[in-house]
Coordinates of C-alpha atoms and ligand atoms in Angstrom, one line a residue:
X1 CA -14.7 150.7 299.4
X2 CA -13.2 151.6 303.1
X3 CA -14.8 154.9 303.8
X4 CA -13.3 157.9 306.7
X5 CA -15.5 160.2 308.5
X6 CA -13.8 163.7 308.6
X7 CA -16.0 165.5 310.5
X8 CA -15.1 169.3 310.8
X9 CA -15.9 170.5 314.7
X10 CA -12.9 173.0 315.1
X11 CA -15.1 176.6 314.4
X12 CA -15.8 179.1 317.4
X13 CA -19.6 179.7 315.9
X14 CA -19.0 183.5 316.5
X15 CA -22.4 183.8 315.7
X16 CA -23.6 181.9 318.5
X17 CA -22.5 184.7 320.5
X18 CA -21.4 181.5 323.2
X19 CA -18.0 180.5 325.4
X20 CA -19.7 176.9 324.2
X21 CA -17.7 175.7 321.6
X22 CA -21.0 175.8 318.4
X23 CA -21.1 171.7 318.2
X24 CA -21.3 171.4 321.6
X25 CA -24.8 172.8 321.7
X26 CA -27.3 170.6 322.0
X27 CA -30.4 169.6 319.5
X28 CA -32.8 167.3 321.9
X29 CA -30.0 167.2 324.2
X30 CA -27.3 165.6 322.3
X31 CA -24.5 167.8 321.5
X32 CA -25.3 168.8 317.5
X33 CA -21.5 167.0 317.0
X34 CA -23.0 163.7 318.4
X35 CA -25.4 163.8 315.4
X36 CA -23.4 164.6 313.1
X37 CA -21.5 161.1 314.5
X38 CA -24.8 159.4 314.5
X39 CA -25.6 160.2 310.7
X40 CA -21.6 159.3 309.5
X41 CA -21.9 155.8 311.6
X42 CA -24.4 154.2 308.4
X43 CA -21.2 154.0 306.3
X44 CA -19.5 152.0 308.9
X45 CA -16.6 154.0 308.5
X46 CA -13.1 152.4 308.8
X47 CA -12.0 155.6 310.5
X48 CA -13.8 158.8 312.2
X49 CA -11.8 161.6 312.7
X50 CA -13.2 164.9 314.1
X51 CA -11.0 168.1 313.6
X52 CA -11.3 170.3 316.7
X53 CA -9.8 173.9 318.1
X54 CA -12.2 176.2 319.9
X55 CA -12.6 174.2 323.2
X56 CA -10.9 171.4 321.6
X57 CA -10.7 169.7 325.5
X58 CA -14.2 169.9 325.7
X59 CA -15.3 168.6 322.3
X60 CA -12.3 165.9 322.3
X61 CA -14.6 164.2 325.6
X62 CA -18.0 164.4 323.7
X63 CA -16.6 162.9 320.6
X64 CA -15.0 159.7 322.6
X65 CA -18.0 159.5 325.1
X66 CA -20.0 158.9 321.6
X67 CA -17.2 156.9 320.1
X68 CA -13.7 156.1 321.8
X69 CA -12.6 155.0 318.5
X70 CA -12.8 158.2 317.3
X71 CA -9.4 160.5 316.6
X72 CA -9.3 164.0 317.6
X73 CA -7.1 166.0 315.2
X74 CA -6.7 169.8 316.1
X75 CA -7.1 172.8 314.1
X76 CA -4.5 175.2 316.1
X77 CA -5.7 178.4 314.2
X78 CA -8.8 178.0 312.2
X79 CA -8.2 179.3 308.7
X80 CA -11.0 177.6 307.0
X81 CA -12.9 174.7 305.9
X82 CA -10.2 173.1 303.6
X83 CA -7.2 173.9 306.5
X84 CA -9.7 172.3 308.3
X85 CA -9.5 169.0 306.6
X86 CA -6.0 169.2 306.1
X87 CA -5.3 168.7 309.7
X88 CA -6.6 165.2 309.1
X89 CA -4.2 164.1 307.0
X90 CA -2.0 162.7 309.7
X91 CA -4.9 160.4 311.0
X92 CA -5.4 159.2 307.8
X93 CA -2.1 158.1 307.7
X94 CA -2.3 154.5 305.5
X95 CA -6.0 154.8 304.8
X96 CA -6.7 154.2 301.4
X97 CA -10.3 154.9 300.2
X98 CA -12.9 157.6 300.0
X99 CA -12.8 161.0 302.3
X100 CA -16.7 161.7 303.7
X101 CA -16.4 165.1 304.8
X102 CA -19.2 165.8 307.3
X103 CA -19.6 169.4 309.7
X104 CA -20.1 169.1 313.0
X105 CA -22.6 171.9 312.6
X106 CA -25.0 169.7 310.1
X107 CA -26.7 167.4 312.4
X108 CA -29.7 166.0 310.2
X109 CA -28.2 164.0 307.7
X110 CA -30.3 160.9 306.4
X111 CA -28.7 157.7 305.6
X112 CA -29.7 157.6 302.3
X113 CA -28.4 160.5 301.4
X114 CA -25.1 159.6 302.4
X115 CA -25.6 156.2 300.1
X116 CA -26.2 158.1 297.1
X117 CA -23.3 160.5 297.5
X118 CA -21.3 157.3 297.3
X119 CA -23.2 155.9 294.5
X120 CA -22.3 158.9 292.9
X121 CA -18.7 158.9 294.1
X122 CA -18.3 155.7 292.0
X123 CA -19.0 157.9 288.6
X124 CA -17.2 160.9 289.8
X125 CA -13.9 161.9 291.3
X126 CA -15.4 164.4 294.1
X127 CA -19.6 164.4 294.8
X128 CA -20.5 167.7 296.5
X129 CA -24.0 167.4 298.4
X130 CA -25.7 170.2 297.7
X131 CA -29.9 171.5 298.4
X132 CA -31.7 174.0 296.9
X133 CA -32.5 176.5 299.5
X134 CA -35.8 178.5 300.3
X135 CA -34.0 181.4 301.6
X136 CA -30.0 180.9 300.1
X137 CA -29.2 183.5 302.7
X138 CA -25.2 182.8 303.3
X139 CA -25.1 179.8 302.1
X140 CA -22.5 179.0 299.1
X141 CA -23.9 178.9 296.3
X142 CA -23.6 175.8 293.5
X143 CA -22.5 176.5 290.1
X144 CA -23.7 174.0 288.0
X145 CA -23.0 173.2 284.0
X146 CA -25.8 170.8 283.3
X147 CA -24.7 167.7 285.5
X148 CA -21.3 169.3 286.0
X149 CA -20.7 171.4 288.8
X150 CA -18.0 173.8 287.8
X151 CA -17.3 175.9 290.9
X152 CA -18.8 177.3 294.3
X153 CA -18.8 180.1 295.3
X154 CA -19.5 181.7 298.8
X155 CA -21.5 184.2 299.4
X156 CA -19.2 186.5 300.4
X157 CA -17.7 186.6 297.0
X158 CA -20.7 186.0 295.1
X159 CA -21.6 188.9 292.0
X160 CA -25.4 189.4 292.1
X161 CA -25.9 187.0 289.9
X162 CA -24.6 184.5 291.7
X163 CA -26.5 185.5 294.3
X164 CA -29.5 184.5 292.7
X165 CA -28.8 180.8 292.9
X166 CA -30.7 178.3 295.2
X167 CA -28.8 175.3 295.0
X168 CA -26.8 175.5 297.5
X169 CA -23.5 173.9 299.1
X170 CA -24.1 171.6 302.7
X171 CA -20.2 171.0 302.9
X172 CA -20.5 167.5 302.9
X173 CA -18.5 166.1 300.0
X174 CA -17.0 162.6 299.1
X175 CA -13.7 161.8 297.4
X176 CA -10.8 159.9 297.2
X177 CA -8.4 160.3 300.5
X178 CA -5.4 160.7 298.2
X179 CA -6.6 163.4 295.5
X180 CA -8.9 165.1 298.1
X181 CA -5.7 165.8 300.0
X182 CA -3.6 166.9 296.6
X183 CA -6.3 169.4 295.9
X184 CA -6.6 171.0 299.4
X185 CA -2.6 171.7 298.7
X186 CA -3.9 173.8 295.8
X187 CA -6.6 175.5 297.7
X188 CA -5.6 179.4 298.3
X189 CA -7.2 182.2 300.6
X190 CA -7.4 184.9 297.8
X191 CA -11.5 185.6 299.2
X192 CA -13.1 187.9 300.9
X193 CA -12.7 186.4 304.0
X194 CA -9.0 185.7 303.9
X195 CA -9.8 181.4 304.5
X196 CA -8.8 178.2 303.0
X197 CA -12.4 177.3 301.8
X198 CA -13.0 173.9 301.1
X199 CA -15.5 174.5 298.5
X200 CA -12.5 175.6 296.3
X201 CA -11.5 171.9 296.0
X202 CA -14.0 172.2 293.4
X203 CA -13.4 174.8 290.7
X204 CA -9.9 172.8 291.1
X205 CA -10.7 169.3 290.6
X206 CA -12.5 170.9 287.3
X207 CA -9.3 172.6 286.3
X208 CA -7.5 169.1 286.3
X209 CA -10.6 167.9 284.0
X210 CA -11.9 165.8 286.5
X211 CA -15.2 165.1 287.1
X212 CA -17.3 166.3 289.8
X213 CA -20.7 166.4 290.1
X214 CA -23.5 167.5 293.2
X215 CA -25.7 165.5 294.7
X216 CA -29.2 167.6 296.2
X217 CA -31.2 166.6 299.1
X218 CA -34.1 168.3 300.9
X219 CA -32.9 171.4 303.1
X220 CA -34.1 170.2 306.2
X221 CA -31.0 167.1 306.1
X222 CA -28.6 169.8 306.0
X223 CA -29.9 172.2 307.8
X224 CA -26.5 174.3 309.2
X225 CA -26.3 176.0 312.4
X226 CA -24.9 178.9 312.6
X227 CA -26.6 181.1 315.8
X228 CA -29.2 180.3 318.4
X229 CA -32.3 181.1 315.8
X230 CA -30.8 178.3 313.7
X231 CA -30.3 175.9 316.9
X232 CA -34.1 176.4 317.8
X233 CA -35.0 175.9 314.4
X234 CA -33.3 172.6 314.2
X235 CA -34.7 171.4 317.4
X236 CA -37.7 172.1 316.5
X237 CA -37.2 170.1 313.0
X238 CA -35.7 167.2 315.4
X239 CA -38.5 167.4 317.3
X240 CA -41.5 167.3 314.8
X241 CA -39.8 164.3 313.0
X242 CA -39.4 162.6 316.6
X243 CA -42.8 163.0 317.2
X244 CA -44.0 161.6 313.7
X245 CA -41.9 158.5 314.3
X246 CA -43.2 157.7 317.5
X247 CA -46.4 157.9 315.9
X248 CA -45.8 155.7 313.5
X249 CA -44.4 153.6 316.0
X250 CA -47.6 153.2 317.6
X251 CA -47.1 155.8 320.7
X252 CA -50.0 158.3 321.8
X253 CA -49.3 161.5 322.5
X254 CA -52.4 163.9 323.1
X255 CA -50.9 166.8 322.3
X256 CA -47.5 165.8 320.4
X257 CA -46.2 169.5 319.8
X258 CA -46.1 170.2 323.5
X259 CA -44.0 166.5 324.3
X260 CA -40.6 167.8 323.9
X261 CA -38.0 164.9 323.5
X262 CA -34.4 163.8 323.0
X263 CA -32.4 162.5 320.3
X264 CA -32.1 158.9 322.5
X265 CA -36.0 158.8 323.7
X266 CA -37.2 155.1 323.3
X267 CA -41.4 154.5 323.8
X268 CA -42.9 151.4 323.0
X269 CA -46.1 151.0 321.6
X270 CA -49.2 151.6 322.9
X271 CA -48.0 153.9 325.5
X272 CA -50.1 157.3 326.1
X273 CA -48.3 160.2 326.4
X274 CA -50.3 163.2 328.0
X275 CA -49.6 166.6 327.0
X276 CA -46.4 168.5 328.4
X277 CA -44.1 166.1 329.2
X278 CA -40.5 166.8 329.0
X279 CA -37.7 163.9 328.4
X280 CA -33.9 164.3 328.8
X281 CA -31.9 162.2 327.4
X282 CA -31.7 158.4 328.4
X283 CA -35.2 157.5 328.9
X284 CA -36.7 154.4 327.5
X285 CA -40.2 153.7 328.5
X286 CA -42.0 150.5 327.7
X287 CA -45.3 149.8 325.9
X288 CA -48.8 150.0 327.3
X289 CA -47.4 152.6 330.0
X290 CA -49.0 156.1 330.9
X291 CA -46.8 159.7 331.6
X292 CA -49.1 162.1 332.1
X293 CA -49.1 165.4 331.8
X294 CA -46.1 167.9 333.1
X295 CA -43.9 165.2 334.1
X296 CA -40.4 165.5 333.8
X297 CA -38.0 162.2 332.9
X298 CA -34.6 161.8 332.9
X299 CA -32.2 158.6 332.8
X300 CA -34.8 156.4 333.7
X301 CA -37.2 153.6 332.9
X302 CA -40.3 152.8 332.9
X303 CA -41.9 149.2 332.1
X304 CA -45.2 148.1 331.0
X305 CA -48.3 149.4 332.7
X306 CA -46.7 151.8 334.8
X307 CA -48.5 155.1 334.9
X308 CA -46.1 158.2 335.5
X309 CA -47.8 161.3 336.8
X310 CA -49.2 164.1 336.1
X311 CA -46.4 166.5 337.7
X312 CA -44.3 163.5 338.2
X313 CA -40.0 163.8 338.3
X314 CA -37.9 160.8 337.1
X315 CA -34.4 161.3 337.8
X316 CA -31.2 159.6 336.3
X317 CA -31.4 155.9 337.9
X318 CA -35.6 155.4 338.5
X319 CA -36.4 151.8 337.4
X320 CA -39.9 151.7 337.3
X321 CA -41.0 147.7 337.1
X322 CA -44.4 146.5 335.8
X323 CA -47.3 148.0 336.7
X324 CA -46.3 150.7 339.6
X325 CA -47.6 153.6 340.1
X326 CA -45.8 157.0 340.5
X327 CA -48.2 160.1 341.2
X328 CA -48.1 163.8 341.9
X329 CA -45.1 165.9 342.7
X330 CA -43.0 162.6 343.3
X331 CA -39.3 162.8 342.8
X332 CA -37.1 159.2 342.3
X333 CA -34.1 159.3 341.9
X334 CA -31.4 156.2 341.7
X335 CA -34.4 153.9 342.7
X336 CA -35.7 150.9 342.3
X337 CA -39.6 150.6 342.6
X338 CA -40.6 146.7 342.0
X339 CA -43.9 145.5 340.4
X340 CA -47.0 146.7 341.8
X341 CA -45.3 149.4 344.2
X342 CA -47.3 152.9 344.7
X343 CA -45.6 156.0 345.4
X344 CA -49.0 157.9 344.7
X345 CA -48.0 161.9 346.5
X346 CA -45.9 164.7 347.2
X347 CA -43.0 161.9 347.8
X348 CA -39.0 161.7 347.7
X349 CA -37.5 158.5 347.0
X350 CA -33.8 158.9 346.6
X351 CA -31.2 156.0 347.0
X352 CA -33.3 153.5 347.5
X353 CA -35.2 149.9 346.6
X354 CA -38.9 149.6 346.9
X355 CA -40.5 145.9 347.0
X356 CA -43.4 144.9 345.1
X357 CA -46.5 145.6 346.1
X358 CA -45.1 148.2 348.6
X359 CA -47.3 151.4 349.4
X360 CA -46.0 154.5 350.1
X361 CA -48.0 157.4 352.1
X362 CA -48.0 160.6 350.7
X363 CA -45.1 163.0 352.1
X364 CA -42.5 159.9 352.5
X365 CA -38.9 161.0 352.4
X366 CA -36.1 159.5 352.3
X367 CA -33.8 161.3 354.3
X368 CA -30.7 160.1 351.8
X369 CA -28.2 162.8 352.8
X370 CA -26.5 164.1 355.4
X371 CA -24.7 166.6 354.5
X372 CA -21.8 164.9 353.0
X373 CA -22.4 161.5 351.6
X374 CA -25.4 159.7 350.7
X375 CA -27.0 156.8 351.9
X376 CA -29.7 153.5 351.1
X377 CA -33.3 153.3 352.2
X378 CA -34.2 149.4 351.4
X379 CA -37.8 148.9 351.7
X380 CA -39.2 145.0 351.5
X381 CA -42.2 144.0 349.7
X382 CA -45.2 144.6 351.1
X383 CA -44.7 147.2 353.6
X384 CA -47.1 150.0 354.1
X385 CA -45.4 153.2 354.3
X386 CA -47.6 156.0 356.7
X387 CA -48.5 159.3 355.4
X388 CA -45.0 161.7 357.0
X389 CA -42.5 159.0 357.0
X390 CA -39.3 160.3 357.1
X391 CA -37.0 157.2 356.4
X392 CA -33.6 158.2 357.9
X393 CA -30.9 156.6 355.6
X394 CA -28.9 154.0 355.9
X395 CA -32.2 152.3 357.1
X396 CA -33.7 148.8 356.2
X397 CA -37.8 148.2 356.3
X398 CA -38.4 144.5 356.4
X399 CA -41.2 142.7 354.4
X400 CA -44.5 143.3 355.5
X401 CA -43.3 146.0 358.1
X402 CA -45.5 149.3 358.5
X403 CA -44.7 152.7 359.4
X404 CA -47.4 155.0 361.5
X405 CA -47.8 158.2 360.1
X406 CA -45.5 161.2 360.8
X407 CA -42.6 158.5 362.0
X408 CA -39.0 159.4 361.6
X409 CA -37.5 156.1 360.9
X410 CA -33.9 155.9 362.7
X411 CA -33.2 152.7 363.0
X412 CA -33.8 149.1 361.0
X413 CA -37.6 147.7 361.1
X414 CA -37.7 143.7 361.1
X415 CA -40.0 142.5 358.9
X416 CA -44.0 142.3 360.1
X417 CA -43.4 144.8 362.7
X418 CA -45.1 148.4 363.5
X419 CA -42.7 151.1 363.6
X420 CA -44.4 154.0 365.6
X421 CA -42.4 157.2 366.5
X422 CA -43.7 160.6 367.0
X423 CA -44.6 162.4 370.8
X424 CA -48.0 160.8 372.1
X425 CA -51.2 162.8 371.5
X426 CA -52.7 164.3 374.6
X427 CA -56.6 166.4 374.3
X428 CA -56.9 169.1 376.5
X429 CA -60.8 169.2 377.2
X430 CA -62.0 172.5 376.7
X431 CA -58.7 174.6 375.9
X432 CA -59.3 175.6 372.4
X433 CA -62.6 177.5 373.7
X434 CA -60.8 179.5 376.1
X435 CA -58.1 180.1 374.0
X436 CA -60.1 181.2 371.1
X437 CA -61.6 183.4 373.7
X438 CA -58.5 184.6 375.1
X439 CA -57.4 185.5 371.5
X440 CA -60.5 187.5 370.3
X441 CA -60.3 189.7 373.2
X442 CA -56.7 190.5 372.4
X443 CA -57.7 191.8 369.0
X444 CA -60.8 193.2 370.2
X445 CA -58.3 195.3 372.8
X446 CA -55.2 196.0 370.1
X447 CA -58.2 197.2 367.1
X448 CA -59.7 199.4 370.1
X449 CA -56.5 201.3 370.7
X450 CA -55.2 201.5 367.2
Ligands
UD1_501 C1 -19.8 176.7 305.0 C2 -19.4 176.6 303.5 C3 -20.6 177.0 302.6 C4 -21.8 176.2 303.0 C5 -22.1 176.2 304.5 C6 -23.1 175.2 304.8 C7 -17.0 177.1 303.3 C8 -16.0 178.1 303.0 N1 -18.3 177.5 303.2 O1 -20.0 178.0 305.3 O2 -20.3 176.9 301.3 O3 -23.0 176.7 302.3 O4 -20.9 175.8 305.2 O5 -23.4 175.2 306.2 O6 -16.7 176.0 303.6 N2 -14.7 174.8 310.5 C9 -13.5 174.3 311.0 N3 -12.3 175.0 310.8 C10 -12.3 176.2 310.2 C11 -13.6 176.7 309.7 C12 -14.7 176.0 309.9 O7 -13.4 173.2 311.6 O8 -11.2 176.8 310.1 C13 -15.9 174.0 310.7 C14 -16.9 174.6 311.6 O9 -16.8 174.3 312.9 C15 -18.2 174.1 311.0 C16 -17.9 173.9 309.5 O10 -16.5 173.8 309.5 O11 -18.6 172.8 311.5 C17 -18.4 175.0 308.7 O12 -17.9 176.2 309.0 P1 -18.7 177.5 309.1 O13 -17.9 178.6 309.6 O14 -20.1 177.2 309.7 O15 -18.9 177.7 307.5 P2 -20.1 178.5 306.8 O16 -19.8 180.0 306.8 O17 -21.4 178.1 307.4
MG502 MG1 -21.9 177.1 309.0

């Protein structure tokens, strides 16, 4: 069975209270839309389209940055969940198959779930996924006749009765491109809201004596995000089961609720995570490493036996090789450090390669930019870096070359040699007794007269 993704993306989130467009916002750092992509791809869908209108520009480049494939159909005006899905019709153009419905706003989704509701599809002529919720709150609510479900209705229009119901609608649904189609035309806005609701589709496929049945998962999968305490809610759902797989996976982390991670984190076994450590998105960090605590990584990574930190910063384009060592309040950024390298303190490495085995003094910078472009510090293997360097960029240290400490580094340093620049010391014999003198009997004089 060919299946299409229709994944609804177009509604302003009033709630959210945001110029963002709602699946735009971010759940470990991946727009909540991108997840929603993630959970549709298990079907291997034959299409994918996403139905966009508030910030429609914006959301059009997440969706094709995730998936190029992907078609971007626009919701003009949005007049509900069913006008919504409508506006795919003309991307579905020749598809013949099953309709997954998906909202950009439900980002948890578990593959299996998604298997059963086509299991189900195959005994049914529309499969509505639906949960039974703690607190129903606004959620619509399932009306079911034994394995039947007759209607749904929204909260909005619910009678107190209805109210009373747990099991409640996700939005996802699964039916035939074709009749899903024919029974939007039927849907009306005759509801408290004034919308097209999709959920209608429904009480109308049971009015044509088909057979439509719901599917129920546990809450969390379909978890919908409607304001910013639902967003921190589902992060922090993201984050917990993030945590427990990296467990699983073999990963230490000391303190795992204070490791906050994002939706692409990779960490191989037997790596130690110490508490506090933030990742952005496009880390991978290999096993038997060490990030300690309150480091900060971002688009980088890390190999085997490196140890990260504490108060470390990894910027997008650190390559960390085997067994270096990055310390305190170090920033890399767009760097290469090669096996065995130290960059132990208080350091900036920005645009540059670092040979194996290289040492760098505490307080190195690489002096990267000048103001308006940026340049390449290439350091060879071997080289000891003094405490102070300031590596002037473009510069080239050779193999085996050394800096003294406190040099500003203008120009190239051929391999093996000392590079020494800073004014020449000179010890004034006595002077700092006569000036200490001269100064105490300055404040002596100014405490007298005030
Ligand atoms: C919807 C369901 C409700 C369900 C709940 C689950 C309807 C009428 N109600 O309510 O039964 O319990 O989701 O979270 O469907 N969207 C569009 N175009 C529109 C309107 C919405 O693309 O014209 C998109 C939104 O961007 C969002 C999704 O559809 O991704 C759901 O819309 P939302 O406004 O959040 O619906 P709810 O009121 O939550
Ligand atoms: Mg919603």
């Amino acid at each position: 069975m060919s299946i299409a993704l229709v994944i609804l993306a177009a509604g302003k989130g009033t709630r959210m209270n945001s110029d963002i467009p709602k699946v735009l916002h971010p759940i470990a750092q991946a727009p909540m839309l991108v997840h929603a992509m993630r959970a549709g791809a298990v079907l291997s869908p034959e299409r994918t389209v996403i139905v966009t209108g508030h910030g429609s520009e914006a959301v059009a480049k997440a969706t094709l940055a995730e998936d190029e494939t992907a078609q971007i159909a626009i919701q003009a005006e949005q007049l509900g969940t069913a006008h919504a899905v409508a506006q795919a019709r003309e991307a579905l153009q020749g598809f013949n198959g099953d309709v997954v419905v998906l909202y950009g706003d439900t980002p948890f989704l578990q593959p299996e779930t998604l298997e059963r509701m086509i299991e189900a599809r195959a005994k049914n002529d529309l499969v509505i996924l639906g949960f039974e919720a703690a607190d129903p709150a606004r959620y619509g609510r399932l009306v079911m006749n034994g394995q039947t479900l007759e209607r749904i209705v929204e909260y909005k229009d619910a009678s107190d009765k209805e109210r009373d119901i747990t099991l409640c609608n996700s939005g996802l649904l699964a039916c035939d491109a074709e009749l899903l189609f024919s029974l939007i035309d039927s849907v009306g806005n005759d509801n408290a809201a004034g919308e097209y609701y999709l959920p209608d589709v429904v009480a109308i496929a049971r009015s044509r004596g088909l057979n439509v049945t719901a599917v129920a998962c546990d809450e969390a999968q379909t978890l919908g995000v409607n304001s910013r305490v639902d967003l921190a809610a589902a992060d922090a759902v993201f984050q917990a089961r993030a945590r427990a797989d990296l467990l699983d996976l073999g990963v230490t982390l000391m303190a795992p609720e204070t490791v906050y991670l994002a939706a692409d984190t990779v960490i191989g076994r037997d790596t130690v995570i110490e508490p506090n450590v933030v990742f952005g998105p496009g880390v991978t960090v290999e096993s038997g490493a060490t990030i300690r605590a309150f480091s900060h990584l971002e688009g980088c990574h890390v190999s085997r036996g490196a140890i990260v930190g504490p108060y470390a910063r990894l910027r997008p384009g650190a390559e960390l090789a085997e067994n270096t060592r990055v310390g305190n309040f170090v920033e890399i950024k767009n760097a290469e450090i090669a096996e065995g390298a130290k960059v132990n303190h208080l350091s900036y490495i920005g645009d540059a390669t670092v040979g194996a085995a290289t040492n760098i003094g505490a307080g190195t910078i690489t002096c990267n930019y000048d103001g308006v472009m940026k340049h390449q510090t290439t350091i060879g293997q071997n080289v000891f870096v003094g405490s102070n360097t300031m590596l002037v960029a473009p510069v080239t240290i050779g193999d085996g070359a050394m800096t003294a400490t406190g040099t500003v580094v203008t120009r190239d340093v051929e391999a093996d040699a000392l590079a020494v620049a800073r004014a020449k010391q000179d010890n004034k014999p006595g002077y700092a007794r006569k000036l200490f003198d001269m100064l105490t009997a300055k404040k002596a004089r100014r405490d007298k007269g005030a």
